[in-house]
Amino acid sequence: MNYVLSIVTLAGINMIAVLGLSIFTGFTGLFSFGHAALVGIGAYASAILTYYYFVPFPIALVAGMAASALVSLVIGIPTLRARLRSDYFAIAILGFGEALRVILENLEITNGARGLPGIEPFTTLPIVAGCLAVSVWVASNFLRSRYGAACIAVREDPVAAEMAGINLFRTRLLSLVVSAAFCGLSGGLLAHFLSFIQPVMFTLVQSTALLAAVIAGGMGSITGPLIASFIFIAMPEALRVAQMWRLVAYGLVLVLIMLFRPQGLMGYQELTTFFRRSRNDRPAA
Amino acid sequence: MFLQTVVTGLSIGGIYALMAVGYSLVFSVLSFSNFAHGAVIMLGAYIGLGLVTKLHFGLGLVVSGAMAGAGLIAIVNEKLAYSLLRKRKAPSLYIMISAMGCAVFLENMVYATIGSRFYAFPAFFKQSVLCLFNGTCNIALLDLFAFGISILAILGLHLFLIHTRTGIAIRAGVSDMTMCSLMGVNLDRLISIVFFLAGIFGGAAGVFLGIKYLVYPTMGWVTNKAYIAAVIGGLGSLPGALLGGLILGVLETFVSTYVSSVMRDVFSFGLLIALLVWRPNGLFGRDTGEKV
């Protein structure tokens, strides 16, 4: 039972990061191969605070979110202002993520490539469930707000959105910072769940896994990526497949989805819309 | 010391250029970044390794075998993973994600089947070193060979693109695909040829990389450097790929010699980001804004 609980906890932590990336990729339409590094920044920032400075866990989590958001500004401001082609942006943030990892591997305070062992395991399933619920609530409210509407408009047609008076740079940057904050939260929870973090845990492979969940779940949907990320975490554990076959499957899933169902599992739809529709379909009594 | 750094940098730069050509060729025709190219290069290295360890071929046969194999893999890759998207006129981003998926798939397939072991090529050149300028500067014969082949191959490709019918068709496709197909060019075949060319260059680069370093599943990671080189030179430009490769190779060697080898990758990626921001089309690139 304990094992199942830990898988569910891990899936919940992962879902928060996927939620963040889905705001940036699914709703704003920019692709990122570097969000795992932002998860890493959140993990290291919060772990260092509780490990060396005995900062209370909730404050460390918030600090991790802030650190990720700040770091995302460093890459976001120059690249988004320059309006790179979307694949150039993806490679720029990939390079940024890898550079961050190399820096983490060579800092004194992060204990280098050996990683930080013995972080207090503060993260429990109720905490993760609470964080996830708050995250989903914040994300759906954000997307329903003026800012969220601007993001969706930018995704659908940047030129038309700009004509309508939306500032492309500011909208994209805001979306990046919000998604980075979610990733930071996920990282903080992860560090205090595994109680050990290492720079290699936040590489391109991890970024690809996050992106695979968002794309497989469906662009422009919150529930789709969450379901997909849960499946991605739970399935290999349930089937007891080795890590490398999981990655083989990620690659295959990405290709097959692009070829046959680019809109993903729940493209542009939420789980709730199905319920609503079925209620409306009922004949009037 | 200075001269030695330049020479080492150029020899790495030559291999970067050979790989960068593959990115540039595909980008110029289909305008997307083919991230699966790294995996094709890695498979080329494995093919070369298989030829030399199992069949005991000589260097010439190993390189040509790896080139042919990688070229065929590149064609199959295009047919299976991109052609459907291309025909549906899907956004280039979709093709790029598909390419990323291919890279992850192929890399981990090798990892899962052949294993994560590091393999070394047998010594083809027996550590032979050429001394220049009274021994102040040493060139490994392998580096000289790889550099020469790289430059010759890129020159050959240039002549091919300028003088042959197929080359003219490719250049026509670069400027306008639809028009090119209306003129009676078989687009499917043309794109297959482009991928084959990119693949054979990747195969040669893979073998050189394998001889210089080692062969392992994630060696395609080095090709991100080649991608950076292609971007520096301007994606879609052959002279750009060559120059970008050489510039990146020399700069990197200078950073690792005079600053620190750890910061080398941070420097390369920093350079990439700075260059993308300052000059998104690279040194020789055409202005290829994304079409609305």
Coordinates of C-alpha atoms in Angstrom, one line a residue:
Chain A
M1 CA 0.0 0.0 0.0
N2 CA 2.9 2.3 0.9
Y3 CA 4.3 1.7 -2.5
V4 CA 1.1 2.6 -4.3
L5 CA 0.8 5.8 -2.2
S6 CA 4.3 6.8 -3.1
I7 CA 3.6 6.3 -6.8
V8 CA 0.4 8.4 -6.5
T9 CA 2.4 11.1 -4.6
L10 CA 5.0 11.2 -7.3
A11 CA 2.4 11.4 -10.0
G12 CA 0.8 14.3 -8.2
I13 CA 4.1 16.1 -8.0
N14 CA 4.7 15.5 -11.7
M15 CA 1.2 16.7 -12.5
I16 CA 1.9 20.1 -11.0
A17 CA 4.9 20.6 -13.4
V18 CA 2.8 19.3 -16.3
L19 CA 0.1 21.8 -15.4
G20 CA 2.7 24.6 -15.5
L21 CA 4.0 23.5 -18.9
S22 CA 0.5 23.1 -20.2
I23 CA -0.2 26.8 -19.5
F24 CA 2.9 27.7 -21.5
T25 CA 2.7 25.2 -24.3
G26 CA -1.0 24.2 -24.4
F27 CA -2.5 27.6 -23.9
T28 CA 0.2 30.1 -25.2
G29 CA 1.5 27.9 -28.0
L30 CA 5.3 28.1 -27.3
F31 CA 7.3 24.9 -27.0
S32 CA 9.9 24.4 -24.3
F33 CA 12.5 21.7 -24.0
G34 CA 13.9 23.3 -20.8
H35 CA 11.1 23.2 -18.2
A36 CA 12.8 20.4 -16.3
A37 CA 15.6 22.8 -15.5
L38 CA 13.0 25.1 -13.9
V39 CA 11.7 22.2 -11.8
G40 CA 15.4 21.7 -10.8
I41 CA 15.8 25.3 -9.8
G42 CA 12.7 25.1 -7.6
A43 CA 14.0 21.8 -6.1
Y44 CA 17.4 23.1 -5.3
A45 CA 16.3 26.5 -4.0
S46 CA 13.8 25.0 -1.6
A47 CA 16.1 22.1 -0.6
I48 CA 19.0 24.4 0.1
L49 CA 16.8 26.6 2.3
T50 CA 15.5 23.7 4.5
Y51 CA 18.8 21.9 4.4
Y52 CA 21.3 24.6 5.3
Y53 CA 19.1 27.3 6.8
F54 CA 16.3 25.4 8.5
V55 CA 13.7 27.5 6.8
P56 CA 10.1 26.2 7.4
F57 CA 8.9 24.0 4.6
P58 CA 6.0 26.2 3.3
I59 CA 8.2 29.2 3.0
A60 CA 10.9 27.2 1.3
L61 CA 8.3 26.0 -1.3
V62 CA 7.3 29.6 -2.0
A63 CA 10.9 30.6 -2.3
G64 CA 11.4 27.7 -4.8
M65 CA 8.5 29.0 -6.8
A66 CA 10.0 32.5 -6.7
A67 CA 13.4 31.3 -7.7
S68 CA 12.1 29.4 -10.7
A69 CA 10.0 32.4 -11.8
L70 CA 13.0 34.7 -11.5
V71 CA 15.3 32.3 -13.4
S72 CA 12.7 32.0 -16.2
L73 CA 12.8 35.8 -16.6
V74 CA 16.5 35.6 -17.4
I75 CA 15.9 33.5 -20.5
G76 CA 12.4 34.8 -21.2
I77 CA 13.1 38.5 -21.5
P78 CA 15.8 38.4 -24.2
T79 CA 14.4 35.5 -26.2
L80 CA 10.7 36.5 -26.1
R81 CA 11.6 40.1 -26.8
A82 CA 13.6 39.0 -29.9
R83 CA 10.5 37.1 -31.1
L84 CA 12.4 34.1 -32.1
R85 CA 10.8 31.5 -34.4
S86 CA 9.1 28.9 -32.2
D87 CA 11.7 26.2 -32.9
Y88 CA 14.6 28.7 -32.3
F89 CA 12.9 29.5 -29.0
A90 CA 12.6 25.8 -28.1
I91 CA 16.3 25.3 -28.8
A92 CA 17.3 28.4 -26.9
I93 CA 15.4 27.3 -23.8
L94 CA 16.9 23.8 -24.3
G95 CA 20.4 25.3 -24.2
F96 CA 19.5 27.4 -21.2
G97 CA 18.3 24.4 -19.4
E98 CA 21.4 22.4 -20.1
A99 CA 23.6 25.4 -19.1
L100 CA 21.7 25.6 -15.8
R101 CA 22.4 22.0 -15.2
V102 CA 26.1 22.4 -15.8
I103 CA 26.1 25.3 -13.4
L104 CA 24.2 23.3 -10.7
E105 CA 26.8 20.5 -11.2
N106 CA 29.6 22.9 -10.5
L107 CA 28.4 25.0 -7.5
E108 CA 29.6 24.4 -4.0
I109 CA 26.2 24.8 -2.3
T110 CA 24.5 22.3 -4.5
N111 CA 27.2 19.7 -3.7
G112 CA 27.9 19.4 -7.4
A113 CA 27.0 16.4 -9.5
R114 CA 26.9 14.1 -6.5
G115 CA 23.6 15.7 -5.5
L116 CA 22.2 16.7 -2.1
P117 CA 21.3 13.8 0.1
G118 CA 19.3 13.8 3.3
I119 CA 16.8 16.5 2.6
E120 CA 14.0 16.3 5.2
P121 CA 11.0 14.3 3.7
F122 CA 8.3 16.9 4.5
T123 CA 6.2 16.1 1.4
T124 CA 3.2 13.8 2.1
L125 CA 0.3 12.8 0.0
P126 CA -2.2 15.2 1.6
I127 CA 0.2 18.1 1.0
V128 CA 0.7 17.1 -2.6
A129 CA -3.1 16.7 -3.1
G130 CA -3.7 20.1 -1.5
C131 CA -1.0 21.8 -3.7
L132 CA -2.4 20.1 -6.8
A133 CA -5.9 21.2 -6.0
V134 CA -4.8 24.8 -5.4
S135 CA -2.7 24.7 -8.5
V136 CA -5.6 23.5 -10.7
W137 CA -7.8 26.2 -9.2
V138 CA -5.3 28.9 -9.8
A139 CA -4.5 27.7 -13.3
S140 CA -8.1 27.5 -14.4
N141 CA -8.8 31.0 -12.9
F142 CA -5.8 32.4 -14.6
L143 CA -6.9 30.9 -17.9
R144 CA -10.3 32.4 -17.5
S145 CA -8.9 35.8 -16.7
R146 CA -8.1 38.6 -19.1
Y147 CA -4.5 37.4 -19.1
G148 CA -5.4 33.8 -19.9
A149 CA -7.7 35.0 -22.7
A150 CA -4.7 37.0 -24.1
C151 CA -2.6 33.8 -23.9
I152 CA -5.1 31.8 -25.9
A153 CA -5.5 34.6 -28.4
V154 CA -1.7 34.7 -28.9
R155 CA -1.7 30.9 -29.4
E156 CA -4.4 31.0 -32.0
D157 CA -3.0 33.8 -34.1
P158 CA -0.1 36.1 -32.9
V159 CA -0.7 38.6 -35.7
A160 CA -4.4 39.0 -35.1
A161 CA -3.8 39.1 -31.3
E162 CA -1.3 41.9 -31.7
M163 CA -3.8 43.8 -34.0
A164 CA -6.3 43.5 -31.2
G165 CA -3.9 45.3 -28.9
I166 CA -2.4 42.4 -27.0
N167 CA 1.3 42.9 -26.1
L168 CA 2.8 39.6 -27.4
F169 CA 6.0 40.0 -25.4
R170 CA 4.3 40.7 -22.1
T171 CA 1.7 38.0 -22.5
R172 CA 4.2 35.3 -23.4
L173 CA 6.5 36.4 -20.6
L174 CA 3.7 36.3 -18.1
S175 CA 2.7 32.8 -19.2
L176 CA 6.3 31.7 -18.9
V177 CA 6.7 33.1 -15.4
V178 CA 3.5 31.5 -14.2
S179 CA 4.4 28.1 -15.7
A180 CA 7.9 28.4 -14.1
A181 CA 6.3 29.1 -10.7
F182 CA 4.3 25.9 -11.0
C183 CA 7.4 24.0 -12.0
G184 CA 9.2 25.5 -9.0
L185 CA 6.5 24.3 -6.7
S186 CA 6.7 20.8 -8.2
G187 CA 10.5 20.8 -7.8
G188 CA 10.2 21.8 -4.1
L189 CA 7.8 19.1 -3.4
L190 CA 9.9 16.6 -5.3
A191 CA 13.1 17.4 -3.4
H192 CA 11.3 17.0 -0.1
F193 CA 9.6 13.8 -1.2
L194 CA 12.7 11.9 -2.6
S195 CA 14.9 13.6 0.0
F196 CA 17.7 13.4 -2.5
I197 CA 18.2 15.5 -5.6
Q198 CA 20.9 15.5 -8.3
P199 CA 21.4 17.7 -11.4
V200 CA 21.0 14.7 -13.8
M201 CA 17.4 14.4 -12.6
F202 CA 16.5 17.6 -14.5
T203 CA 17.8 17.0 -18.0
L204 CA 16.4 17.2 -21.5
V205 CA 15.0 13.7 -21.0
Q206 CA 12.8 15.0 -18.2
S207 CA 11.8 18.0 -20.2
T208 CA 10.7 15.8 -23.1
A209 CA 8.7 13.7 -20.7
L210 CA 6.8 16.8 -19.5
L211 CA 6.3 17.9 -23.0
A212 CA 5.1 14.5 -24.0
A213 CA 2.5 14.6 -21.3
V214 CA 1.2 18.0 -22.4
I215 CA 1.0 17.0 -26.1
A216 CA -0.4 13.6 -25.5
G217 CA -3.0 15.0 -23.1
G218 CA -4.0 17.7 -25.6
M219 CA -3.1 21.3 -26.3
G220 CA -5.4 23.8 -24.7
S221 CA -6.7 21.5 -22.0
I222 CA -6.0 21.3 -18.3
T223 CA -7.5 17.9 -17.5
G224 CA -6.0 16.2 -20.6
P225 CA -2.4 16.7 -19.7
L226 CA -3.1 15.8 -16.0
I227 CA -4.6 12.5 -17.1
A228 CA -1.8 11.8 -19.5
S229 CA 0.9 12.6 -16.9
F230 CA -0.8 10.3 -14.4
I231 CA -0.9 7.5 -17.0
F232 CA 2.8 8.1 -17.9
I233 CA 3.8 7.8 -14.3
A234 CA 1.5 5.0 -13.2
M235 CA 1.6 2.7 -16.2
P236 CA 5.3 1.9 -16.3
E237 CA 5.2 1.4 -12.5
A238 CA 2.1 -0.9 -12.8
L239 CA 3.7 -2.9 -15.6
R240 CA 7.1 -2.8 -14.0
V241 CA 8.9 -1.8 -17.1
A242 CA 12.4 -0.7 -17.1
Q243 CA 13.2 3.0 -17.3
M244 CA 14.7 2.8 -20.8
W245 CA 11.6 1.2 -22.4
R246 CA 9.5 3.9 -20.8
L247 CA 11.6 6.4 -22.7
V248 CA 11.3 4.4 -25.9
A249 CA 7.6 4.6 -25.5
Y250 CA 7.7 8.4 -24.9
G251 CA 9.4 8.9 -28.2
L252 CA 7.0 6.6 -30.0
V253 CA 4.0 8.3 -28.4
L254 CA 5.2 11.7 -29.5
V255 CA 5.6 10.6 -33.1
L256 CA 2.3 8.7 -33.2
I257 CA 0.4 11.5 -31.7
M258 CA 1.8 14.1 -34.1
L259 CA 1.0 11.7 -37.0
F260 CA -2.5 10.6 -36.1
R261 CA -4.0 12.8 -33.4
P262 CA -2.2 16.1 -33.1
Q263 CA -4.9 17.5 -30.9
G264 CA -4.0 14.8 -28.2
L265 CA -6.2 12.9 -25.8
M266 CA -8.5 15.9 -24.9
G267 CA -7.5 18.6 -27.4
Y268 CA -9.2 21.9 -26.5
Q269 CA -11.6 20.2 -24.2
E270 CA -12.0 19.6 -20.5
L271 CA -13.3 16.6 -18.6
T272 CA -16.1 18.8 -17.2
T273 CA -17.4 19.7 -20.7
F274 CA -18.3 16.0 -21.2
F275 CA -20.4 16.0 -18.1
R276 CA -22.0 19.3 -19.0
R277 CA -22.8 18.1 -22.5
S278 CA -24.4 14.8 -21.3
R279 CA -26.6 16.7 -18.8
N280 CA -27.8 19.1 -21.6
D281 CA -28.5 16.2 -24.0
R282 CA -31.0 14.7 -21.6
P283 CA -34.5 15.2 -22.9
A284 CA -36.5 17.7 -20.9
A285 CA -38.8 16.1 -18.4
Chain B
M1 CA 50.1 26.8 -27.4
F2 CA 48.0 29.3 -29.3
L3 CA 48.7 27.6 -32.6
Q4 CA 47.9 24.2 -31.1
T5 CA 44.6 25.5 -29.8
V6 CA 43.7 26.8 -33.3
V7 CA 44.6 23.5 -34.9
T8 CA 42.7 21.4 -32.3
G9 CA 39.7 23.7 -32.7
L10 CA 39.7 23.4 -36.5
S11 CA 39.8 19.7 -36.4
I12 CA 36.7 19.6 -34.1
G13 CA 35.1 22.3 -36.1
G14 CA 35.5 20.2 -39.3
I15 CA 33.4 17.4 -37.7
Y16 CA 30.8 20.0 -36.4
A17 CA 30.6 21.3 -39.9
L18 CA 30.0 17.9 -41.4
M19 CA 27.1 17.4 -39.0
A20 CA 25.8 21.0 -39.3
V21 CA 25.4 20.4 -43.1
G22 CA 22.7 17.8 -42.4
Y23 CA 20.7 20.2 -40.3
S24 CA 21.1 23.0 -42.8
L25 CA 20.1 20.8 -45.8
V26 CA 16.9 19.6 -44.3
F27 CA 16.1 23.0 -42.8
S28 CA 16.6 24.7 -46.2
V29 CA 14.0 22.5 -47.9
L30 CA 11.4 21.8 -45.1
S31 CA 12.2 24.7 -42.8
F32 CA 12.2 22.8 -39.6
S33 CA 14.9 21.7 -37.2
N34 CA 15.5 18.0 -37.6
F35 CA 16.4 17.0 -34.1
A36 CA 16.4 13.3 -35.2
H37 CA 19.7 14.0 -37.1
G38 CA 21.7 13.4 -33.9
A39 CA 20.2 10.0 -33.6
V40 CA 21.0 9.2 -37.3
I41 CA 24.6 10.2 -36.6
M42 CA 24.7 8.0 -33.6
L43 CA 23.3 5.0 -35.6
G44 CA 25.9 5.7 -38.3
A45 CA 28.6 5.4 -35.7
Y46 CA 27.1 2.1 -34.6
I47 CA 27.0 0.8 -38.1
G48 CA 30.6 1.7 -38.7
L49 CA 31.5 0.0 -35.4
G50 CA 29.6 -3.1 -36.4
L51 CA 31.4 -3.2 -39.8
V52 CA 34.8 -2.9 -38.2
T53 CA 34.3 -5.3 -35.3
K54 CA 32.2 -8.0 -36.9
L55 CA 33.3 -7.9 -40.5
H56 CA 36.8 -6.4 -40.0
F57 CA 36.5 -3.9 -42.9
G58 CA 39.1 -1.3 -43.5
L59 CA 38.6 2.4 -42.9
G60 CA 37.4 3.3 -46.3
L61 CA 34.7 0.6 -46.4
V62 CA 33.7 1.4 -42.8
V63 CA 33.1 5.1 -43.6
S64 CA 31.3 4.4 -46.8
G65 CA 29.2 1.6 -45.2
A66 CA 28.2 3.9 -42.3
M67 CA 27.4 6.7 -44.8
A68 CA 25.1 4.5 -46.8
G69 CA 23.5 3.0 -43.7
A70 CA 22.8 6.4 -42.1
G71 CA 21.5 7.7 -45.4
L72 CA 19.0 4.9 -45.7
I73 CA 18.0 5.4 -42.0
A74 CA 17.4 9.1 -42.7
I75 CA 15.1 8.3 -45.7
V76 CA 13.1 5.7 -43.7
N77 CA 12.9 8.2 -40.8
E78 CA 11.4 10.9 -43.2
K79 CA 9.0 8.4 -44.8
L80 CA 7.7 7.2 -41.5
A81 CA 7.7 10.2 -39.2
Y82 CA 7.5 13.3 -41.4
S83 CA 6.0 12.6 -44.8
L84 CA 2.4 12.3 -43.5
L85 CA 2.7 15.6 -41.6
R86 CA 4.3 17.2 -44.6
K87 CA 1.5 16.2 -46.9
R88 CA -1.1 17.4 -44.4
K89 CA 0.8 20.7 -44.4
A90 CA 1.0 20.6 -40.7
P91 CA 2.8 23.4 -38.9
S92 CA 6.6 22.9 -38.9
L93 CA 6.5 22.7 -35.1
Y94 CA 4.5 19.4 -35.3
I95 CA 7.3 18.0 -37.5
M96 CA 9.9 19.2 -35.0
I97 CA 8.1 17.5 -32.1
S98 CA 7.9 14.3 -34.2
A99 CA 11.6 14.7 -34.9
M100 CA 12.3 15.1 -31.2
G101 CA 10.2 11.9 -30.6
C102 CA 12.3 10.1 -33.1
A103 CA 15.5 11.1 -31.4
V104 CA 14.2 10.0 -28.0
F105 CA 12.9 6.7 -29.5
L106 CA 16.0 5.8 -31.5
E107 CA 18.4 6.8 -28.7
N108 CA 16.6 4.7 -26.1
M109 CA 16.0 1.9 -28.5
V110 CA 19.8 1.5 -28.8
Y111 CA 20.1 2.0 -25.1
A112 CA 17.6 -0.8 -24.4
T113 CA 18.9 -3.3 -27.0
I114 CA 22.6 -2.8 -27.5
G115 CA 23.2 -1.3 -24.1
S116 CA 24.8 1.7 -22.6
R117 CA 28.3 0.4 -22.9
F118 CA 31.0 2.7 -24.4
Y119 CA 32.7 1.2 -27.4
A120 CA 35.9 2.3 -28.9
F121 CA 37.0 1.9 -32.6
P122 CA 40.2 0.1 -33.1
A123 CA 43.1 2.5 -33.7
F124 CA 43.2 3.1 -37.4
F125 CA 46.0 5.6 -37.3
K126 CA 48.2 4.2 -34.5
Q127 CA 48.6 7.5 -32.7
S128 CA 50.6 8.9 -35.6
V129 CA 51.2 12.6 -35.1
L130 CA 52.5 15.2 -37.5
C131 CA 54.8 17.8 -36.1
L132 CA 54.8 21.3 -37.5
F133 CA 56.8 24.4 -36.7
N134 CA 59.6 22.6 -34.8
G135 CA 57.3 20.6 -32.6
T136 CA 55.3 23.6 -31.3
C137 CA 52.2 22.2 -32.9
N138 CA 51.0 18.6 -33.2
I139 CA 48.3 17.3 -35.5
A140 CA 47.0 13.8 -35.1
L141 CA 46.8 12.2 -38.5
L142 CA 43.2 11.2 -37.8
D143 CA 42.3 14.9 -37.3
L144 CA 43.9 15.8 -40.5
F145 CA 42.1 13.1 -42.3
A146 CA 38.7 13.9 -40.8
F147 CA 39.2 17.6 -41.5
G148 CA 40.2 16.9 -45.1
I149 CA 37.3 14.6 -45.7
S150 CA 34.9 17.1 -44.2
I151 CA 36.1 20.0 -46.3
L152 CA 36.1 17.8 -49.5
A153 CA 32.7 16.4 -48.8
I154 CA 31.2 19.9 -48.3
L155 CA 32.9 21.1 -51.4
G156 CA 31.5 18.1 -53.3
L157 CA 28.0 18.8 -52.0
H158 CA 28.3 22.4 -53.1
L159 CA 29.3 21.4 -56.6
F160 CA 26.5 18.8 -56.7
L161 CA 24.0 21.4 -55.8
I162 CA 25.3 23.9 -58.4
H163 CA 25.9 21.6 -61.4
T164 CA 23.6 18.6 -61.4
R165 CA 20.0 18.4 -62.4
T166 CA 19.0 17.0 -59.0
G167 CA 21.0 19.8 -57.3
I168 CA 19.1 22.4 -59.3
A169 CA 15.8 20.7 -58.4
I170 CA 16.8 20.9 -54.7
R171 CA 17.7 24.6 -55.0
A172 CA 14.4 25.2 -56.7
G173 CA 12.6 23.4 -53.9
V174 CA 14.3 25.6 -51.4
S175 CA 13.0 28.7 -53.0
D176 CA 9.4 27.5 -53.7
M177 CA 8.2 23.9 -53.1
T178 CA 4.8 24.3 -54.9
M179 CA 6.3 25.9 -57.9
C180 CA 9.0 23.3 -58.0
S181 CA 6.5 20.5 -58.0
L182 CA 4.5 22.2 -60.8
M183 CA 7.6 22.2 -62.9
G184 CA 7.5 18.4 -62.8
V185 CA 9.8 17.6 -60.0
N186 CA 8.8 14.6 -57.9
L187 CA 8.8 16.2 -54.5
D188 CA 8.7 12.9 -52.5
R189 CA 11.8 11.7 -54.3
L190 CA 13.5 15.1 -54.0
I191 CA 12.9 15.2 -50.2
S192 CA 14.2 11.6 -49.9
I193 CA 17.4 12.6 -51.7
V194 CA 17.8 15.6 -49.4
F195 CA 17.4 13.3 -46.3
F196 CA 19.8 10.8 -47.9
L197 CA 22.4 13.5 -48.4
A198 CA 22.0 14.7 -44.8
G199 CA 22.2 11.1 -43.7
I200 CA 25.4 10.2 -45.5
F201 CA 27.1 13.3 -44.1
G202 CA 25.8 12.3 -40.7
G203 CA 27.1 8.8 -41.1
A204 CA 30.6 10.0 -41.9
A205 CA 30.5 12.4 -39.0
G206 CA 29.4 9.6 -36.7
V207 CA 32.3 7.4 -37.6
F208 CA 34.8 10.3 -37.1
L209 CA 33.3 11.1 -33.8
G210 CA 33.4 7.5 -32.8
I211 CA 37.0 7.2 -33.7
K212 CA 38.0 10.5 -32.0
Y213 CA 35.9 9.8 -28.9
L214 CA 33.8 6.7 -28.2
V215 CA 30.5 5.2 -29.4
Y216 CA 27.6 5.3 -26.9
P217 CA 23.8 5.8 -27.2
T218 CA 23.7 9.4 -26.2
M219 CA 26.6 10.5 -28.4
G220 CA 24.0 12.3 -30.5
W221 CA 24.1 14.9 -27.8
V222 CA 27.3 16.3 -29.3
T223 CA 25.2 17.1 -32.4
N224 CA 23.5 19.8 -30.4
K225 CA 26.8 21.6 -30.9
A226 CA 26.5 21.0 -34.6
Y227 CA 23.0 22.5 -34.5
I228 CA 24.4 25.5 -32.8
A229 CA 27.1 25.7 -35.5
A230 CA 24.4 25.5 -38.2
V231 CA 22.5 28.3 -36.4
I232 CA 25.6 30.5 -36.1
G233 CA 26.2 30.1 -39.8
G234 CA 22.6 30.6 -40.6
L235 CA 20.3 27.5 -41.0
G236 CA 19.9 26.6 -44.6
S237 CA 23.2 27.9 -45.8
L238 CA 26.1 25.5 -46.7
P239 CA 29.0 28.0 -46.4
G240 CA 27.3 29.1 -43.2
A241 CA 27.3 25.5 -41.8
L242 CA 31.0 25.2 -42.7
L243 CA 32.0 28.5 -41.2
G244 CA 29.8 28.1 -38.2
G245 CA 31.3 24.7 -37.5
L246 CA 34.8 26.0 -37.7
I247 CA 34.1 29.1 -35.6
L248 CA 32.4 27.1 -32.9
G249 CA 35.1 24.5 -32.8
V250 CA 37.9 27.1 -32.4
L251 CA 36.0 29.2 -29.9
E252 CA 35.1 26.2 -27.8
T253 CA 38.7 24.9 -27.7
F254 CA 39.9 28.4 -26.7
V255 CA 37.3 28.5 -23.9
S256 CA 38.3 25.0 -22.6
T257 CA 42.1 25.8 -22.9
Y258 CA 42.1 29.3 -21.4
V259 CA 39.0 29.5 -19.2
S260 CA 37.7 26.1 -18.0
S261 CA 36.6 23.0 -19.8
V262 CA 33.6 22.8 -17.5
M263 CA 32.3 26.1 -18.7
R264 CA 32.7 25.1 -22.4
D265 CA 29.1 23.9 -22.8
V266 CA 27.7 26.8 -20.9
F267 CA 29.7 29.1 -23.2
S268 CA 28.4 27.3 -26.4
F269 CA 24.8 27.6 -25.3
G270 CA 25.3 31.2 -24.2
L271 CA 26.7 31.9 -27.6
L272 CA 23.7 30.3 -29.2
I273 CA 21.2 32.3 -27.2
A274 CA 23.1 35.6 -27.7
L275 CA 23.4 34.9 -31.4
L276 CA 19.7 34.0 -31.8
V277 CA 18.8 37.2 -30.0
W278 CA 21.2 39.4 -31.9
R279 CA 21.0 37.9 -35.4
P280 CA 18.2 35.3 -35.6
N281 CA 19.1 34.4 -39.2
G282 CA 22.8 33.7 -38.5
L283 CA 25.7 34.9 -40.5
F284 CA 24.6 33.7 -43.9
G285 CA 21.0 32.9 -43.3
R286 CA 18.0 34.0 -45.4
D287 CA 15.2 35.8 -43.7
T288 CA 12.8 32.9 -43.1
G289 CA 10.1 34.3 -40.9
E290 CA 7.4 31.8 -39.9
K291 CA 4.5 32.0 -42.2
V292 CA 1.2 33.0 -40.7

